[in-house]
Structure formats: C-alpha cells, structure tokens
C-alpha positions as YAML, in Angstrom:
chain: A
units: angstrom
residues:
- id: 1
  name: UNK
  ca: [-20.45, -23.37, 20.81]
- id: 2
  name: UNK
  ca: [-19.55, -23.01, 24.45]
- id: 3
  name: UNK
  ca: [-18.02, -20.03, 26.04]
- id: 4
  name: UNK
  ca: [-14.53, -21.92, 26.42]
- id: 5
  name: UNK
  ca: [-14.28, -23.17, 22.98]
- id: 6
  name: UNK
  ca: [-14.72, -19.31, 21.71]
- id: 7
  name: UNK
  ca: [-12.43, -18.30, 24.05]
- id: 8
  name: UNK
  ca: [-10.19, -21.35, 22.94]
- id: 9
  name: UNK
  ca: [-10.25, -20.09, 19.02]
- id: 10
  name: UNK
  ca: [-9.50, -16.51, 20.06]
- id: 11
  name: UNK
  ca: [-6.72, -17.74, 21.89]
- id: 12
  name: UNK
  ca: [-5.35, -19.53, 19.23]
- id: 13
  name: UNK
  ca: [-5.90, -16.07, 16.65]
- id: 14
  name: UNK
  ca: [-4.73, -13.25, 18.96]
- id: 15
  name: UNK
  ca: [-1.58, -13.40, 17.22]
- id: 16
  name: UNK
  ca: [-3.49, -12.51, 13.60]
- id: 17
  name: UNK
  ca: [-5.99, -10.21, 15.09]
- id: 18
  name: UNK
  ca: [-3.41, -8.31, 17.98]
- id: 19
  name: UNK
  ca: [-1.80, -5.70, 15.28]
- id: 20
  name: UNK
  ca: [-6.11, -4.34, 14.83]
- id: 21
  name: UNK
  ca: [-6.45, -4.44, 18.69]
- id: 22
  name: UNK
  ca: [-2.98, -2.49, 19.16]
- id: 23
  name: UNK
  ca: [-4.28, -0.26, 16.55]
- id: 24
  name: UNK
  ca: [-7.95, 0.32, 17.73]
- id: 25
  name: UNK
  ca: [-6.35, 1.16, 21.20]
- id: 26
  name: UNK
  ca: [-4.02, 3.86, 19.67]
- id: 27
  name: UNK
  ca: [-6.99, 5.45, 18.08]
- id: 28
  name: UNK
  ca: [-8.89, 5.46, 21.09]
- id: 29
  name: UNK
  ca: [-6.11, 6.85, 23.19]
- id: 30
  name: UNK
  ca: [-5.15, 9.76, 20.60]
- id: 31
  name: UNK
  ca: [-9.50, 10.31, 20.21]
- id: 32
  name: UNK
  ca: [-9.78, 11.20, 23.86]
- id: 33
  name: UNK
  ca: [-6.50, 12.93, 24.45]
- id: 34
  name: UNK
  ca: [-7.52, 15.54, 21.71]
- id: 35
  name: UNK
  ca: [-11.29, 15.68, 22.32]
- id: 36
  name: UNK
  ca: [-12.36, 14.42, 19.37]
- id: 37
  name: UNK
  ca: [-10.29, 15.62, 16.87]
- id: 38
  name: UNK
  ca: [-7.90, 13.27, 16.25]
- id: 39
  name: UNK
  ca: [-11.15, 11.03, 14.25]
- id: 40
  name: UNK
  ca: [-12.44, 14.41, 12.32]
- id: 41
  name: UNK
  ca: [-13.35, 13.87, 8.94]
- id: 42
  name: UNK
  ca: [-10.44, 16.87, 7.89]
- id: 43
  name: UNK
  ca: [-7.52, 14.66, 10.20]
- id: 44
  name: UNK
  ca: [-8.60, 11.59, 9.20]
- id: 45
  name: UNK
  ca: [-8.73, 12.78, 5.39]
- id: 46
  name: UNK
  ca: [-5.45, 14.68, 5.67]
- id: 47
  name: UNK
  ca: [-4.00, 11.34, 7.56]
- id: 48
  name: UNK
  ca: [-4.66, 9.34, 4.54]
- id: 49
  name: UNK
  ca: [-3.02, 11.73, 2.29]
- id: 50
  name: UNK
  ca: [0.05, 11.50, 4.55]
- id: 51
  name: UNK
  ca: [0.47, 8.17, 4.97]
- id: 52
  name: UNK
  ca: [-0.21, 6.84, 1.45]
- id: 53
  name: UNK
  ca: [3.15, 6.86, -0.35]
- id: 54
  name: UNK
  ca: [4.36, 4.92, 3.05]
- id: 55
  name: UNK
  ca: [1.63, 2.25, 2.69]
- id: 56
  name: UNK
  ca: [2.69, 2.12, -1.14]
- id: 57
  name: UNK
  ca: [6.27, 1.17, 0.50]
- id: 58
  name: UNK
  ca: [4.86, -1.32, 2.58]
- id: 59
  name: UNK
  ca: [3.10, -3.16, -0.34]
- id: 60
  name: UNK
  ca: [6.40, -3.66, -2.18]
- id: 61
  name: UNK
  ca: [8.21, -4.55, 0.96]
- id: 62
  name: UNK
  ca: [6.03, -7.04, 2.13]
- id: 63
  name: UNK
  ca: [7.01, -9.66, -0.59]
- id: 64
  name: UNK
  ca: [10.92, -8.57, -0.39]
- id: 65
  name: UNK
  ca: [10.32, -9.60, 3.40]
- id: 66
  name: UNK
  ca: [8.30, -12.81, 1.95]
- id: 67
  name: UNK
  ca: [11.46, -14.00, 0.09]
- id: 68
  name: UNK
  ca: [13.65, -13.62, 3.54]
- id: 69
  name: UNK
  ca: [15.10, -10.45, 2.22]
- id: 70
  name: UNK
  ca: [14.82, -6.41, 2.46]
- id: 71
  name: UNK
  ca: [15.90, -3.45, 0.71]
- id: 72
  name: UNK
  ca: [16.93, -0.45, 3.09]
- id: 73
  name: UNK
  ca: [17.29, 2.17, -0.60]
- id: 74
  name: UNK
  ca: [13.71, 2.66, -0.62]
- id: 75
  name: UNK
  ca: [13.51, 5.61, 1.20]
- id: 76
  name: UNK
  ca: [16.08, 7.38, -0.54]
- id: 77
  name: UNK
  ca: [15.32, 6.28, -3.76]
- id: 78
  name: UNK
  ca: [11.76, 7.32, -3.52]
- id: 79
  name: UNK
  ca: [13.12, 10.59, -2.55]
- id: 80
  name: UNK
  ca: [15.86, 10.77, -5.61]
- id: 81
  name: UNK
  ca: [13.16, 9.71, -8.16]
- id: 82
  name: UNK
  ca: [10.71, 12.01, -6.40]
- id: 83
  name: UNK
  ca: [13.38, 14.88, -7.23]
- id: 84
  name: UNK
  ca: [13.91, 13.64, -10.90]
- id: 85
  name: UNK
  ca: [9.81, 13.92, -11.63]
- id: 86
  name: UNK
  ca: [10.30, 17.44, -10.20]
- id: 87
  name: UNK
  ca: [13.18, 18.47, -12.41]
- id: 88
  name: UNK
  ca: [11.53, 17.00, -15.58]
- id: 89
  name: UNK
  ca: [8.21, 18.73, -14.99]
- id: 90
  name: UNK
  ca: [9.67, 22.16, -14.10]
- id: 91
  name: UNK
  ca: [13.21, 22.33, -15.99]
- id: 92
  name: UNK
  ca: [12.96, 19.67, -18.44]
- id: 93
  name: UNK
  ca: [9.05, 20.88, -19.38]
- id: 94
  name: UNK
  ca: [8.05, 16.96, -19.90]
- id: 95
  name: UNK
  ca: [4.34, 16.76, -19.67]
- id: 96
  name: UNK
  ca: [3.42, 14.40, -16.97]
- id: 97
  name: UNK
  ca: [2.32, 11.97, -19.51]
- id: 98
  name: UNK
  ca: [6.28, 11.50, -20.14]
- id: 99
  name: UNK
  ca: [7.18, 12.35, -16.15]
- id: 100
  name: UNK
  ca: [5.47, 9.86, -14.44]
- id: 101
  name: UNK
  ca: [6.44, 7.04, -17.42]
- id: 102
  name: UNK
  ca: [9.95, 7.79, -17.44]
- id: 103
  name: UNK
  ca: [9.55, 8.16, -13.45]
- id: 104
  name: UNK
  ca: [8.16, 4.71, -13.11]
- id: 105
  name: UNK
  ca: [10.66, 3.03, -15.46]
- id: 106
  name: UNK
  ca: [13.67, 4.33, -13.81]
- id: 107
  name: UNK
  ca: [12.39, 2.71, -10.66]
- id: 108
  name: UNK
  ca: [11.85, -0.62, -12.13]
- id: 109
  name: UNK
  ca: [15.08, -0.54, -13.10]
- id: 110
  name: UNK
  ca: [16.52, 0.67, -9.86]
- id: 111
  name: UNK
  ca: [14.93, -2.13, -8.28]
- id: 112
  name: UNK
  ca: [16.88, -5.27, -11.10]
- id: 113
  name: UNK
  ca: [19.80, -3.97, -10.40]
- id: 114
  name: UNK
  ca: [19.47, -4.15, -6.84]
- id: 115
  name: UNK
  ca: [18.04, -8.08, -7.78]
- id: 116
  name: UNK
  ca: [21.39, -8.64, -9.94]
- id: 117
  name: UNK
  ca: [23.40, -7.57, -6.97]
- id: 118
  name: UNK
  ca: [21.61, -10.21, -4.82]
- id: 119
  name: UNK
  ca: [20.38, -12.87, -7.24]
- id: 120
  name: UNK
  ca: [23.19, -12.94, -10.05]
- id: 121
  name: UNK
  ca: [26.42, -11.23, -8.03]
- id: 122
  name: UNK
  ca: [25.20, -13.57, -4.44]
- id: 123
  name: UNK
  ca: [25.72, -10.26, -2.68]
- id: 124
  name: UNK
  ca: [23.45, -9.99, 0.30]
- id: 125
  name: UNK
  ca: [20.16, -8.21, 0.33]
- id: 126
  name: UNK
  ca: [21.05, -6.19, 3.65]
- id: 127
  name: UNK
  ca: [24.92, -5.07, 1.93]
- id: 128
  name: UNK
  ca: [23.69, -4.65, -1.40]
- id: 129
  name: UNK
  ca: [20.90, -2.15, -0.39]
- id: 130
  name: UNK
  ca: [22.83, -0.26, 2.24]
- id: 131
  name: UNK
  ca: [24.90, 0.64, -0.60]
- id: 132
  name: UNK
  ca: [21.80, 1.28, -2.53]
- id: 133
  name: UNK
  ca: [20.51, 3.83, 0.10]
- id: 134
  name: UNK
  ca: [24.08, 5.97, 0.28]
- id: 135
  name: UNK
  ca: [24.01, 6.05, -3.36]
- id: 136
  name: UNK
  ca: [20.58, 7.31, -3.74]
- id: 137
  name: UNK
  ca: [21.37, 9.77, -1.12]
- id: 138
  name: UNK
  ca: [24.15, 11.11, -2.77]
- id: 139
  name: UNK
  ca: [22.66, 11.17, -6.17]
- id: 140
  name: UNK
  ca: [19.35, 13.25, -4.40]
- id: 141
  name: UNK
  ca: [21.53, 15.84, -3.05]
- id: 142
  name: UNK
  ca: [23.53, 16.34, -6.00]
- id: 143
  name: UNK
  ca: [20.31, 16.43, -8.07]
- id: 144
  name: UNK
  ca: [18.65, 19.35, -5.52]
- id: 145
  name: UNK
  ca: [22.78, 20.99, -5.05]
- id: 146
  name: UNK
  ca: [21.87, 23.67, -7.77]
- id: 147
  name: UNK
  ca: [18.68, 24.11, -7.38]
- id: 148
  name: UNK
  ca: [17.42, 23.86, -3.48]
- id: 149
  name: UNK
  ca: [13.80, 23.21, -3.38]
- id: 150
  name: UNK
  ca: [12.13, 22.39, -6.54]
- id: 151
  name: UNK
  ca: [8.24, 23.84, -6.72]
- id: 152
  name: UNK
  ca: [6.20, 22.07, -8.62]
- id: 153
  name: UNK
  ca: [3.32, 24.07, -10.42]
- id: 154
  name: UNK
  ca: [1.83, 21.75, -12.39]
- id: 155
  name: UNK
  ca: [-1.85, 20.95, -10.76]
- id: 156
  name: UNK
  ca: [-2.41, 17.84, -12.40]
- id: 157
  name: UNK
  ca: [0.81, 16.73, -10.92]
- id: 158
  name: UNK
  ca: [-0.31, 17.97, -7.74]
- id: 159
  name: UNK
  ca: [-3.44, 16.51, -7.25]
- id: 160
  name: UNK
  ca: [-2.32, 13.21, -7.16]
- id: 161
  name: UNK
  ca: [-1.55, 13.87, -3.84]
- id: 162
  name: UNK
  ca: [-3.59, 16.26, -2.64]
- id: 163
  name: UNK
  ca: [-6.48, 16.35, -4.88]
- id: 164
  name: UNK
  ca: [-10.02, 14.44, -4.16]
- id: 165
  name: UNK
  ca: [-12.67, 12.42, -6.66]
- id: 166
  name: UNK
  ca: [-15.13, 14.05, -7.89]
- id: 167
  name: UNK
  ca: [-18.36, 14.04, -6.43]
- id: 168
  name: UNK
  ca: [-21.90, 14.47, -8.27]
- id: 169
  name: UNK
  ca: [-23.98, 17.79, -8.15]
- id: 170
  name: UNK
  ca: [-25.97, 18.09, -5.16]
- id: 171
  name: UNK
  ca: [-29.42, 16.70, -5.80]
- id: 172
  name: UNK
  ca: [-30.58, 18.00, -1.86]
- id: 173
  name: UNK
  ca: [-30.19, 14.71, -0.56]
- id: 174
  name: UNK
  ca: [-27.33, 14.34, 2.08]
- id: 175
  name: UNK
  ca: [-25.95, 18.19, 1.57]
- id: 176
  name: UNK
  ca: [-22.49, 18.76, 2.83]
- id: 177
  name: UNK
  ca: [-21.42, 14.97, 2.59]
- id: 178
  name: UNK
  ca: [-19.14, 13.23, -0.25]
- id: 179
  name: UNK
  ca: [-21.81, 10.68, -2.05]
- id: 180
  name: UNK
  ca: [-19.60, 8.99, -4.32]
- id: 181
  name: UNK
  ca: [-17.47, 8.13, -1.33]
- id: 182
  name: UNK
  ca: [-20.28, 6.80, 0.11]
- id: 183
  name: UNK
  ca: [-20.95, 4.55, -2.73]
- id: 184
  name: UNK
  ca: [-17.87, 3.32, -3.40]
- id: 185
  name: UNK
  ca: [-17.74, 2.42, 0.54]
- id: 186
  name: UNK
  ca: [-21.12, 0.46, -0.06]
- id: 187
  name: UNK
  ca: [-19.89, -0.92, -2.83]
- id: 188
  name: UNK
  ca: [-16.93, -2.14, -1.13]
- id: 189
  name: UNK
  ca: [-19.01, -3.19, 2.15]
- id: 190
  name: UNK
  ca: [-20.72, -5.88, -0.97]
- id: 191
  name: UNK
  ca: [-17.73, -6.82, -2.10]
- id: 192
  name: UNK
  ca: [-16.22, -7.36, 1.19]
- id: 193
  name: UNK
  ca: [-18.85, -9.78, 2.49]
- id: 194
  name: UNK
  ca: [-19.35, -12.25, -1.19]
- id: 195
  name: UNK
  ca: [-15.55, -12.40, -0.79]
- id: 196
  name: UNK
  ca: [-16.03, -13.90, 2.58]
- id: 197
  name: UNK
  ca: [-18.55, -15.95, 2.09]
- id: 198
  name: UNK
  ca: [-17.10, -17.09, -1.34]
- id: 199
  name: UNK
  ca: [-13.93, -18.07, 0.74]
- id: 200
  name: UNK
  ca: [-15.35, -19.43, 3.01]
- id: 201
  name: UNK
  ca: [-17.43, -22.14, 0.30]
- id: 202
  name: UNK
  ca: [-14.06, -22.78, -0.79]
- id: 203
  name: UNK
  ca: [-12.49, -23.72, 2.15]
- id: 204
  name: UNK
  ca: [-15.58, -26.11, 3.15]
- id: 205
  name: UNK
  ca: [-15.31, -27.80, -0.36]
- id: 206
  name: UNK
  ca: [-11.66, -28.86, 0.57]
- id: 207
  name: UNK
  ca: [-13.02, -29.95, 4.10]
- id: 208
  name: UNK
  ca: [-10.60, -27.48, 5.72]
- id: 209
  name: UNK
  ca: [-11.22, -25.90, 9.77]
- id: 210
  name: UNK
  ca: [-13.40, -22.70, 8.99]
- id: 211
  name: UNK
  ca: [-14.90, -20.22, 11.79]
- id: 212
  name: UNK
  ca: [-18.22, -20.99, 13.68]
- id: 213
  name: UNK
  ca: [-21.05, -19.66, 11.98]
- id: 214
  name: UNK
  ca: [-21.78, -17.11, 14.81]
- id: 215
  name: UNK
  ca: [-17.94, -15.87, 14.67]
- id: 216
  name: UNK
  ca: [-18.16, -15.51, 10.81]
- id: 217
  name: UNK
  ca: [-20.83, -13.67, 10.97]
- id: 218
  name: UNK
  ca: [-19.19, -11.19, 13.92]
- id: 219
  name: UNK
  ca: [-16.52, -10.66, 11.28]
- id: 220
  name: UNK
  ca: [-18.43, -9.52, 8.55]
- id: 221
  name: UNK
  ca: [-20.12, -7.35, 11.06]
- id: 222
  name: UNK
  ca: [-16.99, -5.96, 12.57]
- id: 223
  name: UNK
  ca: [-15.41, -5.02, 9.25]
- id: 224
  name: UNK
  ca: [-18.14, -3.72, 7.63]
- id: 225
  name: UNK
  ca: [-18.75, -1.36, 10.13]
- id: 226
  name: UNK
  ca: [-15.00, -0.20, 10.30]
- id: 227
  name: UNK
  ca: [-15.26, 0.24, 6.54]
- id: 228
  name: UNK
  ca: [-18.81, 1.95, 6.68]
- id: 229
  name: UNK
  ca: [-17.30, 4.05, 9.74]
- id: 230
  name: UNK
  ca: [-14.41, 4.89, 7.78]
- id: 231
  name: UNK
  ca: [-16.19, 5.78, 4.74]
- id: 232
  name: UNK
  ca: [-18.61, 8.58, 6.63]
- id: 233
  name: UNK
  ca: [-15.90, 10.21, 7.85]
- id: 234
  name: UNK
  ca: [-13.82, 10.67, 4.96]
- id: 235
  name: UNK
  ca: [-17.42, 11.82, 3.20]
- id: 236
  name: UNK
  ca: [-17.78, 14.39, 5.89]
- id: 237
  name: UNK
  ca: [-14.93, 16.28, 4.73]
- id: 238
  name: UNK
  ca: [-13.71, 16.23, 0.88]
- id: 239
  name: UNK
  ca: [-14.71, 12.59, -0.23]
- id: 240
  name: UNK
  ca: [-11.62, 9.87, -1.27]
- id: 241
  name: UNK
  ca: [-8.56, 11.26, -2.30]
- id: 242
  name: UNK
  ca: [-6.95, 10.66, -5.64]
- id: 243
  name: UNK
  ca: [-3.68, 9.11, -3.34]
- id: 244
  name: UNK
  ca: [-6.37, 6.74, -1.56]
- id: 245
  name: UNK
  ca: [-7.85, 5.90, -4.42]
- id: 246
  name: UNK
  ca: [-4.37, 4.72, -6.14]
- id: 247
  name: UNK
  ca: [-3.04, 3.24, -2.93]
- id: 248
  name: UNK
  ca: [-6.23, 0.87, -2.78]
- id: 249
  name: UNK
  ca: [-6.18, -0.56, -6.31]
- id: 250
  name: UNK
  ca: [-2.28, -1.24, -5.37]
- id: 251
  name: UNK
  ca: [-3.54, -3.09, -2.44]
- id: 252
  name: UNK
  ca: [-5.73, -5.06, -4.50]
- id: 253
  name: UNK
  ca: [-3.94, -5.85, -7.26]
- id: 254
  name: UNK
  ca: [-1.44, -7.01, -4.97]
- id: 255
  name: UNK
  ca: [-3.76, -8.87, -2.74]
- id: 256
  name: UNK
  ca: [-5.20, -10.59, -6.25]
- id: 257
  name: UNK
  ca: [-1.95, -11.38, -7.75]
- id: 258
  name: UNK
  ca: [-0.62, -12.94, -4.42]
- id: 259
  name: UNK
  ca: [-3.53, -15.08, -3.54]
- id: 260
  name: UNK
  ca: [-4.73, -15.97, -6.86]
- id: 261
  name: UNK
  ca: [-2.61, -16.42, -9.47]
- id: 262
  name: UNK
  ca: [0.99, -18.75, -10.09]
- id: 263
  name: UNK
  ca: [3.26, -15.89, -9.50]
- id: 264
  name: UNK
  ca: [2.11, -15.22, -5.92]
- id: 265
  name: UNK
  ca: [2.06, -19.02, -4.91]
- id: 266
  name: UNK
  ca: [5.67, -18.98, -6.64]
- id: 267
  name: UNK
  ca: [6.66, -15.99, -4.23]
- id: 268
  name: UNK
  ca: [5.15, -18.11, -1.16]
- id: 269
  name: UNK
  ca: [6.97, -20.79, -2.21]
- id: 270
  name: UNK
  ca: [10.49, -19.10, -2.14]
- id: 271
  name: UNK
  ca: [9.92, -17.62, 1.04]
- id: 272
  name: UNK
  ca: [9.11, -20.87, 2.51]
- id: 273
  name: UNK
  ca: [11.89, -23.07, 1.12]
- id: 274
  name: UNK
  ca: [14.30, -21.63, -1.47]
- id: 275
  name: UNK
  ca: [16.06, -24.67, -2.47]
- id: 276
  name: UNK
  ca: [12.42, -27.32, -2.36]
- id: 277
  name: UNK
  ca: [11.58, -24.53, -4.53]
- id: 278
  name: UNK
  ca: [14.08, -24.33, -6.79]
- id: 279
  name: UNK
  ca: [13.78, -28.31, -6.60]
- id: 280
  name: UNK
  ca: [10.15, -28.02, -8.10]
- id: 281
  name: UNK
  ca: [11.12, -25.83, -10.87]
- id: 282
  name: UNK
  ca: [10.20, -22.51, -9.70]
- id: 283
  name: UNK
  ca: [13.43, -20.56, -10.73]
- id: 284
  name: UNK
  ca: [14.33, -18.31, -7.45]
- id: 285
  name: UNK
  ca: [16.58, -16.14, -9.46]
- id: 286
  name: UNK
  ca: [13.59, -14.68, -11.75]
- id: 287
  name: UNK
  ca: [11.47, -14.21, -8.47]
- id: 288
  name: UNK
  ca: [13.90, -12.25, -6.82]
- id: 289
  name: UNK
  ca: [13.96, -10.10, -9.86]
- id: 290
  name: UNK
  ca: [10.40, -9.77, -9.92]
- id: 291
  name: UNK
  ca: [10.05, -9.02, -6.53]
- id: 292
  name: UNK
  ca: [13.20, -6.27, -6.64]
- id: 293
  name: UNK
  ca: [11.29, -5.16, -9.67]
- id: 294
  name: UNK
  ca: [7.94, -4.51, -8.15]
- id: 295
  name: UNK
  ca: [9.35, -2.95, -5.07]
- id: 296
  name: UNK
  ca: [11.32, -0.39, -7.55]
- id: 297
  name: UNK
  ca: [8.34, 0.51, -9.43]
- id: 298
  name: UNK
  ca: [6.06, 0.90, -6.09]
- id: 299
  name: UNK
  ca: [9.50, 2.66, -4.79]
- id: 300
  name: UNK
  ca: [8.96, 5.26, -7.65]
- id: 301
  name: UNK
  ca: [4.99, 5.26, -7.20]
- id: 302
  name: UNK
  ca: [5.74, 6.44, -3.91]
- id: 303
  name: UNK
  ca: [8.14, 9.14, -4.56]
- id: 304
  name: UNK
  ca: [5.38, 10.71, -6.87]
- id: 305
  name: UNK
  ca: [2.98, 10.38, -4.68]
- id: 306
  name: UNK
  ca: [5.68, 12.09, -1.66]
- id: 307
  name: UNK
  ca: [6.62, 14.90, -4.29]
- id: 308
  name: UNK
  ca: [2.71, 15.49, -5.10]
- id: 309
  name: UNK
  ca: [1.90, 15.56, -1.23]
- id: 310
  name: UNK
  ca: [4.85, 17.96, -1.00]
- id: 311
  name: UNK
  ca: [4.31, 20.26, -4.33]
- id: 312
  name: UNK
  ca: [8.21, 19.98, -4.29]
...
C-alpha cells in the first residue's frame, strides 16, 4: 500500500478517530503542565472513581440521542434518587439489599413516564424533560430541607464508589503492584484482539471494505498498548475500583446488546428512519420506552454510584 493511499484512508477516518487524538493531546498537555502527575497511578485511579457515574450517564444517553431525542432530568434525578438511597439506608434502616433494589426500580420508572410523556402524550423529548429536571430538583431539595447533608455510614454502601477489588496475597513476585488488575487487563488485551480479528472474518465473509493488513495490525497494537498502559497504572496504586469495575460490564453489556442482538438493530433502526421503521414492524412507541427505561435505571445506577463517591 502506497504512502498516499494510507494517507487517503486516514483522511477518510479522521472524523472516527479525531475525539482519541483530541483526547491524547489533552493528556499530554495536562502530563507536562503538572510534571508528571496528572498520569500517577493515585490521579489516574482517583479520576476513574470521579468520572464513573458520568460515563454511566453517557451510556444511557447515547441511545436516547440514537432515537433523535434527549432527556435533560438526568442530572437531577440521579441526584434525587441518590438522596432517596441515602435516606433509606440511614433513616429508613433498609439494608442495601432493599436500597439499591428499590433505588433502581424507582429509576426505571422515572424514566416510562418520561417515555409516556413523549411516546403516548406526543409531548416533545426536550419540553417533557425540562419539566422532568425542575421537578426532580424540587423534589431533591425538599427531600434534603429537613435534614441538610445526609452521611452515609454504611461501608458496603460506600465502597461501591470508593472501594477497590481485591487483590491476592503477595507471593514476592511484583511487590507493591495490583496483580489481579493486571490480569484482568491481560485478559482483556485477549479479548480485545479475537474480537478484532473475529470482526474482521466477518466482514470479509460478506465481501465488505476492511483495513489493510498492516493498518489492522497498527490497531491492535495501538489499543493494546493504551489498555496495557492503562492497566499498570491503575495497578501501581490500589488495583480496579469496584465503580470501574461496574461501569465496564455496563459498557459491555451495552456494547453486546446494541451490536448483537434484535433490540439494538431495532434502536438503529428508529434512529435512522422512524416511520420506514414503524413501516417494517418495529413498533417505535415500545423502543422509546425501552430506551427512557434504560436511561432511568442507568440514571439511578449513577446516583448510587455519585452518593457512594460522596458518602452523602
């Protein structure tokens, strides 16, 4: 392959590959403006910790956005049900095996009625969750009125957010560093590169445009080194948190259920052309509800996972 057809295909992929060059320059910038610190294992670990419950948002939001709408509540409504795991756990005396149930539930249901506003009542996404987002507000601060700041003291609770896996006694090999971090980032490293390669079978046995050979084989470098990289660092300091941990099987449950099964080619399908959809039997009513639905219950994850962070 000649230097201008390489040059030709980045071309034509900046736009998917632009967001990881914007990125890899912030973390460069931020690395040498604070000497090294910004990419310590403790930072890095503490970032993750702190920007879990948003990624959790961003999951749920990404298929509202896929069926051309967006719900604005979130944030408040993570906050609200945040505040009602809170009360439960230190006024109502739940257990957490009832909290984070009942937590998760009210969510879901947060999130259909925000779907019967717009699927059933017609109302539009951007209306119905503005009023969605001053309700929640005003139900959070009448929730906290009496009480200010709610503590939490239950650990379990607690560690969700700031708590790390467990790592196995120290057998003299690699002291000081996380180990079953470091497996689980080989293990995903292996996974990483039979996905690709399994794809990219796939995509040859339809006779569909794949990357050059040498390209492929760039990628799999490329990412497995960001995920190896990653992986060291976060092993330097306390190993994976529990909030990584529960933000990555979201990912790829999500990832699996929209690229592999009817649902998520349903949801593709709405957000490309609502009525051909409808046309071809795919009923956009009950995907809007799903979607609503999923983005309530990842609305409530998140709240948990704010309120662990927070102990409050």
């Amino acid at each position: 392959m000649s230097f201008k057809d390489v040059l030709k295909t980045q071309q034509h992929n900046i736009r998917e590959y632009g967001m990881y060059i914007a990125f890899l320059v912030i973390v460069i910038f931020f690395t040498i403006t604070t000497k090294g610190l910004f990419v310590s294992s403790r930072n890095i670990g503490n970032l993750v910790n702190a920007m879990s419950y948003i990624a959790v948002l961003a999951v749920g939001m990404t298929l509202v956005i896929v069926i051309r709408h967006i719900d604005l509540s979130v944030g408040y409504l993570a906050g609200t049900l945040g505040a009602i795991a809170a009360i439960s756990l230190k006024y109502w005396l739940l257990p957490i095996g009832v909290t984070i149930p009942l937590v998760l539930v009210l969510g879901v249901l947060a999130g259909l009625l925000t779907a019967f506003l717009v699927a059933q009542m017609k109302i539009p996404a951007f209306v119905a969750t503005l009023a969605g987002w001053l309700g929640y507000r005003g139900a959070l601060q009448l929730a906290t009125r009496s009480t200010g700041t709610i503590i939490i003291e239950n650990e379990v609770f607690n560690a969700l957010g700031n708590g790390f896996i467990p790592d196995i006694p120290d057998i003299g090999i690699l002291p000081g560093v996380h180990k079953v971090t470091l497996l689980l980032g080989i293990l995903g490293i292996i996974l990483f590169i039979l996905g690709e390669i399994n794809n990219r079978k796939k995509t040859q046995a339809y006779h569909f445009e794949v990357l050059p050979m040498n390209m492929f084989i760039a990628k799999l470098v490329f990412v497995s080194a960001v995920i190896a990289g990653i992986t060291w660092v976060l092993a330097g300091y306390q190993g994976l948190s529990w909030a990584a941990v529960i933000l990555l099987i979201v990912v790829l449950l999500y990832s699996y259920i929209t690229s592999r099964t009817v649902i998520g080619r349903h949801i593709y399908a709405v957000g490309g052309n609502p009525e051909a959809a409808e046309l071809n039997g795919i009923s956009v009513k009950k995907i809007t509800f799903l979607v609503f639905g999923s983005m309530g219950l990842l609305t409530a994850l998140s709240g948990i996972l704010y309120a662990s962070w927070l102990r409050s």
